[in-house]
mmCIF file of N, CA and C in Angstrom:
data_model
loop_
_atom_site.group_PDB
_atom_site.id
_atom_site.type_symbol
_atom_site.label_atom_id
_atom_site.label_comp_id
_atom_site.label_asym_id
_atom_site.label_seq_id
_atom_site.Cartn_x
_atom_site.Cartn_y
_atom_site.Cartn_z
ATOM 1 N N MET A 1 -4.530 -10.861 4.904
ATOM 2 C CA MET A 1 -3.216 -10.763 4.067
ATOM 3 C C MET A 1 -3.130 -9.081 3.993
ATOM 4 N N VAL A 2 -1.673 -8.745 4.131
ATOM 5 C CA VAL A 2 -1.533 -7.399 4.157
ATOM 6 C C VAL A 2 -0.620 -6.991 2.757
ATOM 7 N N LEU A 3 -0.508 -5.745 2.512
ATOM 8 C CA LEU A 3 0.317 -5.194 1.316
ATOM 9 C C LEU A 3 1.661 -5.769 1.307
ATOM 10 N N THR A 4 2.225 -6.140 2.235
ATOM 11 C CA THR A 4 3.629 -6.418 2.434
ATOM 12 C C THR A 4 3.846 -7.968 2.257
ATOM 13 N N ASP A 5 2.565 -8.735 2.183
ATOM 14 C CA ASP A 5 2.715 -10.192 1.734
ATOM 15 C C ASP A 5 2.825 -10.088 0.248
ATOM 16 N N LEU A 6 2.625 -9.165 -0.581
ATOM 17 C CA LEU A 6 2.449 -9.364 -1.964
ATOM 18 C C LEU A 6 3.856 -9.358 -2.556
ATOM 19 N N GLN A 7 4.221 -9.783 -3.647
ATOM 20 C CA GLN A 7 5.582 -9.915 -4.456
ATOM 21 C C GLN A 7 5.327 -8.884 -5.484
ATOM 22 N N GLN A 8 6.592 -8.411 -5.929
ATOM 23 C CA GLN A 8 6.437 -7.448 -6.935
ATOM 24 C C GLN A 8 5.828 -7.917 -8.172
ATOM 25 N N GLY A 9 4.810 -7.260 -8.888
ATOM 26 C CA GLY A 9 4.185 -7.459 -9.891
ATOM 27 C C GLY A 9 2.655 -7.944 -9.640
ATOM 28 N N GLN A 10 2.532 -8.503 -8.159
ATOM 29 C CA GLN A 10 1.366 -8.805 -7.884
ATOM 30 C C GLN A 10 0.164 -7.825 -7.671
ATOM 31 N N GLN A 11 -1.142 -8.050 -7.851
ATOM 32 C CA GLN A 11 -2.192 -7.027 -7.775
ATOM 33 C C GLN A 11 -3.232 -7.640 -6.727
ATOM 34 N N ALA A 12 -3.638 -6.550 -6.037
ATOM 35 C CA ALA A 12 -4.749 -7.030 -5.033
ATOM 36 C C ALA A 12 -5.733 -5.918 -4.953
ATOM 37 N N VAL A 13 -6.663 -5.974 -3.967
ATOM 38 C CA VAL A 13 -7.573 -4.823 -3.705
ATOM 39 C C VAL A 13 -7.623 -4.481 -2.246
ATOM 40 N N ILE A 14 -7.601 -3.289 -2.199
ATOM 41 C CA ILE A 14 -7.300 -2.666 -0.737
ATOM 42 C C ILE A 14 -8.731 -3.160 0.173
ATOM 43 N N THR A 15 -8.516 -3.650 1.147
ATOM 44 C CA THR A 15 -9.709 -4.065 2.145
ATOM 45 C C THR A 15 -9.720 -3.281 3.485
ATOM 46 N N ASN A 16 -8.669 -2.799 3.776
ATOM 47 C CA ASN A 16 -8.690 -2.409 5.164
ATOM 48 C C ASN A 16 -7.339 -1.099 5.115
ATOM 49 N N LEU A 17 -7.596 0.048 5.732
ATOM 50 C CA LEU A 17 -6.508 0.891 5.887
ATOM 51 C C LEU A 17 -6.360 1.211 7.247
ATOM 52 N N ALA A 18 -5.674 0.130 7.862
ATOM 53 C CA ALA A 18 -5.685 0.404 9.432
ATOM 54 C C ALA A 18 -4.446 0.927 9.822
ATOM 55 N N VAL A 19 -3.865 2.072 9.332
ATOM 56 C CA VAL A 19 -2.690 2.704 9.548
ATOM 57 C C VAL A 19 -2.888 3.469 10.984
ATOM 58 N N ALA A 20 -2.200 3.291 12.032
ATOM 59 C CA ALA A 20 -2.193 3.865 13.005
ATOM 60 C C ALA A 20 -2.147 5.409 13.226
ATOM 61 N N ASN A 21 -1.260 5.998 12.407
ATOM 62 C CA ASN A 21 -1.290 7.467 12.241
ATOM 63 C C ASN A 21 -2.485 8.181 11.495
ATOM 64 N N GLU A 22 -3.083 8.823 12.105
ATOM 65 C CA GLU A 22 -4.440 9.445 11.444
ATOM 66 C C GLU A 22 -4.016 10.272 10.299
ATOM 67 N N VAL A 23 -3.041 11.039 10.600
ATOM 68 C CA VAL A 23 -2.359 12.039 9.469
ATOM 69 C C VAL A 23 -2.043 11.207 8.276
ATOM 70 N N VAL A 24 -1.228 9.989 8.468
ATOM 71 C CA VAL A 24 -0.739 9.286 7.225
ATOM 72 C C VAL A 24 -1.936 8.628 6.687
ATOM 73 N N ARG A 25 -3.041 8.050 7.454
ATOM 74 C CA ARG A 25 -4.219 7.770 6.955
ATOM 75 C C ARG A 25 -5.003 8.603 5.778
ATOM 76 N N GLN A 26 -4.879 10.037 6.515
ATOM 77 C CA GLN A 26 -5.633 10.837 5.503
ATOM 78 C C GLN A 26 -4.953 11.131 4.385
ATOM 79 N N ARG A 27 -3.612 11.367 4.269
ATOM 80 C CA ARG A 27 -2.749 11.430 3.260
ATOM 81 C C ARG A 27 -2.840 10.437 2.108
ATOM 82 N N LEU A 28 -3.022 9.217 2.590
ATOM 83 C CA LEU A 28 -3.240 8.135 1.752
ATOM 84 C C LEU A 28 -4.593 8.024 1.092
ATOM 85 N N LEU A 29 -5.413 8.423 1.819
ATOM 86 C CA LEU A 29 -6.894 8.663 1.081
ATOM 87 C C LEU A 29 -6.870 9.737 0.148
ATOM 88 N N HIS A 30 -6.135 10.770 0.388
ATOM 89 C CA HIS A 30 -6.134 11.852 -0.596
ATOM 90 C C HIS A 30 -5.232 11.483 -1.596
ATOM 91 N N MET A 31 -4.322 10.482 -1.757
ATOM 92 C CA MET A 31 -3.670 10.081 -2.879
ATOM 93 C C MET A 31 -4.301 8.901 -3.538
ATOM 94 N N GLY A 32 -5.675 8.516 -3.259
ATOM 95 C CA GLY A 32 -6.383 7.525 -3.843
ATOM 96 C C GLY A 32 -6.620 6.038 -3.325
ATOM 97 N N MET A 33 -5.695 5.811 -2.266
ATOM 98 C CA MET A 33 -5.811 4.705 -1.515
ATOM 99 C C MET A 33 -6.894 4.479 -0.729
ATOM 100 N N HIS A 34 -8.083 3.923 -1.473
ATOM 101 C CA HIS A 34 -9.381 3.871 -0.707
ATOM 102 C C HIS A 34 -9.765 2.307 -0.716
ATOM 103 N N GLU A 35 -10.337 1.713 0.270
ATOM 104 C CA GLU A 35 -10.986 0.417 0.306
ATOM 105 C C GLU A 35 -11.541 0.162 -1.125
ATOM 106 N N GLY A 36 -11.368 -0.874 -1.508
ATOM 107 C CA GLY A 36 -11.958 -1.257 -2.903
ATOM 108 C C GLY A 36 -11.232 -0.999 -3.987
ATOM 109 N N GLU A 37 -10.103 -0.168 -3.871
ATOM 110 C CA GLU A 37 -9.205 0.219 -4.918
ATOM 111 C C GLU A 37 -8.258 -0.971 -5.270
ATOM 112 N N LYS A 38 -7.780 -0.983 -6.605
ATOM 113 C CA LYS A 38 -6.888 -2.081 -6.951
ATOM 114 C C LYS A 38 -5.534 -1.330 -6.797
ATOM 115 N N VAL A 39 -4.515 -2.168 -6.239
ATOM 116 C CA VAL A 39 -3.336 -1.951 -5.936
ATOM 117 C C VAL A 39 -2.235 -2.800 -6.693
ATOM 118 N N CYS A 40 -1.062 -2.502 -7.088
ATOM 119 C CA CYS A 40 -0.140 -3.408 -7.773
ATOM 120 C C CYS A 40 1.197 -3.055 -7.166
ATOM 121 N N VAL A 41 1.930 -4.028 -6.691
ATOM 122 C CA VAL A 41 3.238 -3.787 -6.126
ATOM 123 C C VAL A 41 4.198 -3.542 -7.286
ATOM 124 N N LYS A 42 4.918 -2.570 -7.329
ATOM 125 C CA LYS A 42 5.889 -2.306 -8.483
ATOM 126 C C LYS A 42 7.144 -2.638 -8.053
ATOM 127 N N CYS A 43 7.483 -2.467 -6.891
ATOM 128 C CA CYS A 43 9.084 -2.574 -6.560
ATOM 129 C C CYS A 43 9.050 -2.828 -4.911
ATOM 130 N N VAL A 44 9.827 -3.596 -4.468
ATOM 131 C CA VAL A 44 10.028 -3.842 -3.043
ATOM 132 C C VAL A 44 11.541 -3.638 -2.766
ATOM 133 N N MET A 45 11.858 -2.594 -2.095
ATOM 134 C CA MET A 45 13.223 -2.219 -1.897
ATOM 135 C C MET A 45 13.837 -3.181 -0.860
ATOM 136 N N PRO A 46 15.167 -3.457 -0.882
ATOM 137 C CA PRO A 46 15.891 -4.360 0.132
ATOM 138 C C PRO A 46 16.274 -3.802 1.322
ATOM 139 N N PHE A 47 16.392 -4.548 2.341
ATOM 140 C CA PHE A 47 16.881 -4.234 3.542
ATOM 141 C C PHE A 47 15.970 -3.502 4.196
ATOM 142 N N GLY A 48 14.593 -3.914 4.256
ATOM 143 C CA GLY A 48 13.565 -3.338 5.041
ATOM 144 C C GLY A 48 13.205 -1.869 4.714
ATOM 145 N N GLY A 49 13.330 -1.648 3.314
ATOM 146 C CA GLY A 49 13.093 -0.355 2.833
ATOM 147 C C GLY A 49 11.659 -0.153 2.307
ATOM 148 N N PRO A 50 11.288 0.832 1.529
ATOM 149 C CA PRO A 50 9.934 1.019 1.195
ATOM 150 C C PRO A 50 9.518 0.206 0.157
ATOM 151 N N VAL A 51 8.006 0.164 0.072
ATOM 152 C CA VAL A 51 7.487 -0.535 -1.107
ATOM 153 C C VAL A 51 6.876 0.425 -2.178
ATOM 154 N N MET A 52 7.061 0.355 -3.354
ATOM 155 C CA MET A 52 6.475 1.076 -4.336
ATOM 156 C C MET A 52 5.226 0.328 -4.975
ATOM 157 N N VAL A 53 4.009 1.182 -4.697
ATOM 158 C CA VAL A 53 2.838 0.569 -5.276
ATOM 159 C C VAL A 53 2.325 1.603 -6.338
ATOM 160 N N GLU A 54 1.520 0.940 -7.217
ATOM 161 C CA GLU A 54 0.644 1.738 -8.280
ATOM 162 C C GLU A 54 -0.886 1.778 -7.774
ATOM 163 N N VAL A 55 -1.515 2.869 -7.584
ATOM 164 C CA VAL A 55 -2.863 2.957 -7.434
ATOM 165 C C VAL A 55 -3.488 3.865 -8.276
ATOM 166 N N ASP A 56 -4.500 3.650 -9.150
ATOM 167 C CA ASP A 56 -5.137 4.511 -9.845
ATOM 168 C C ASP A 56 -4.260 5.359 -10.781
ATOM 169 N N GLY A 57 -3.133 4.690 -11.444
ATOM 170 C CA GLY A 57 -2.120 5.128 -12.202
ATOM 171 C C GLY A 57 -1.060 6.151 -11.529
ATOM 172 N N GLN A 58 -1.113 6.137 -10.333
ATOM 173 C CA GLN A 58 -0.084 7.041 -9.536
ATOM 174 C C GLN A 58 0.767 6.098 -8.608
ATOM 175 N N TYR A 59 2.161 6.352 -8.625
ATOM 176 C CA TYR A 59 3.028 5.517 -7.926
ATOM 177 C C TYR A 59 3.204 6.306 -6.631
ATOM 178 N N ILE A 60 3.139 5.339 -5.520
ATOM 179 C CA ILE A 60 3.292 5.812 -4.322
ATOM 180 C C ILE A 60 4.423 4.970 -3.576
ATOM 181 N N CYS A 61 5.370 5.587 -2.771
ATOM 182 C CA CYS A 61 6.188 4.634 -2.047
ATOM 183 C C CYS A 61 5.786 4.911 -0.531
ATOM 184 N N LEU A 62 5.630 3.545 0.100
ATOM 185 C CA LEU A 62 5.256 3.629 1.617
ATOM 186 C C LEU A 62 6.287 2.751 2.303
ATOM 187 N N ARG A 63 6.338 3.514 3.603
ATOM 188 C CA ARG A 63 7.390 2.846 4.527
ATOM 189 C C ARG A 63 6.816 1.292 4.682
ATOM 190 N N ARG A 64 7.841 0.334 4.894
ATOM 191 C CA ARG A 64 7.279 -1.032 5.177
ATOM 192 C C ARG A 64 6.210 -1.136 6.296
ATOM 193 N N LYS A 65 6.482 -0.470 7.353
ATOM 194 C CA LYS A 65 5.570 -0.412 8.633
ATOM 195 C C LYS A 65 4.197 -0.077 8.274
ATOM 196 N N GLU A 66 4.202 1.034 7.204
ATOM 197 C CA GLU A 66 2.748 1.426 7.029
ATOM 198 C C GLU A 66 2.112 0.421 5.828
ATOM 199 N N ALA A 67 2.934 0.067 4.987
ATOM 200 C CA ALA A 67 2.425 -0.889 4.130
ATOM 201 C C ALA A 67 1.824 -2.317 4.861
ATOM 202 N N ALA A 68 2.439 -2.681 5.907
ATOM 203 C CA ALA A 68 1.875 -3.772 6.841
ATOM 204 C C ALA A 68 0.788 -3.708 7.410
ATOM 205 N N CYS A 69 0.339 -2.379 7.434
ATOM 206 C CA CYS A 69 -1.082 -2.050 8.059
ATOM 207 C C CYS A 69 -2.289 -2.045 7.190
ATOM 208 N N ILE A 70 -2.009 -2.339 5.899
ATOM 209 C CA ILE A 70 -2.918 -1.966 4.871
ATOM 210 C C ILE A 70 -3.263 -3.488 4.206
ATOM 211 N N GLY A 71 -4.558 -3.787 4.522
ATOM 212 C CA GLY A 71 -5.261 -5.116 4.486
ATOM 213 C C GLY A 71 -5.506 -5.257 2.735
ATOM 214 N N VAL A 72 -5.155 -6.371 1.932
ATOM 215 C CA VAL A 72 -5.551 -6.654 0.956
ATOM 216 C C VAL A 72 -6.247 -8.048 0.601
ATOM 217 N N ARG A 73 -6.711 -8.068 -0.533
ATOM 218 C CA ARG A 73 -7.551 -9.586 -0.957
ATOM 219 C C ARG A 73 -6.905 -9.760 -2.427
#
């Protein structure tokens, strides 16, 4: 399952950060998105817009393309 499979309000644990762009991957790591970290989907924007998640008390907006590369369970 990937992050975009979750509905608003659902929580999961990050299992894989398979973001293709290494710069984006490093930025996500610096913002606290590590494997094993809990993530909660706060808002899913319409029309293919970004996904807002909460990780370790921080709100992060991700492009849907990047969120689709983050594995969760």
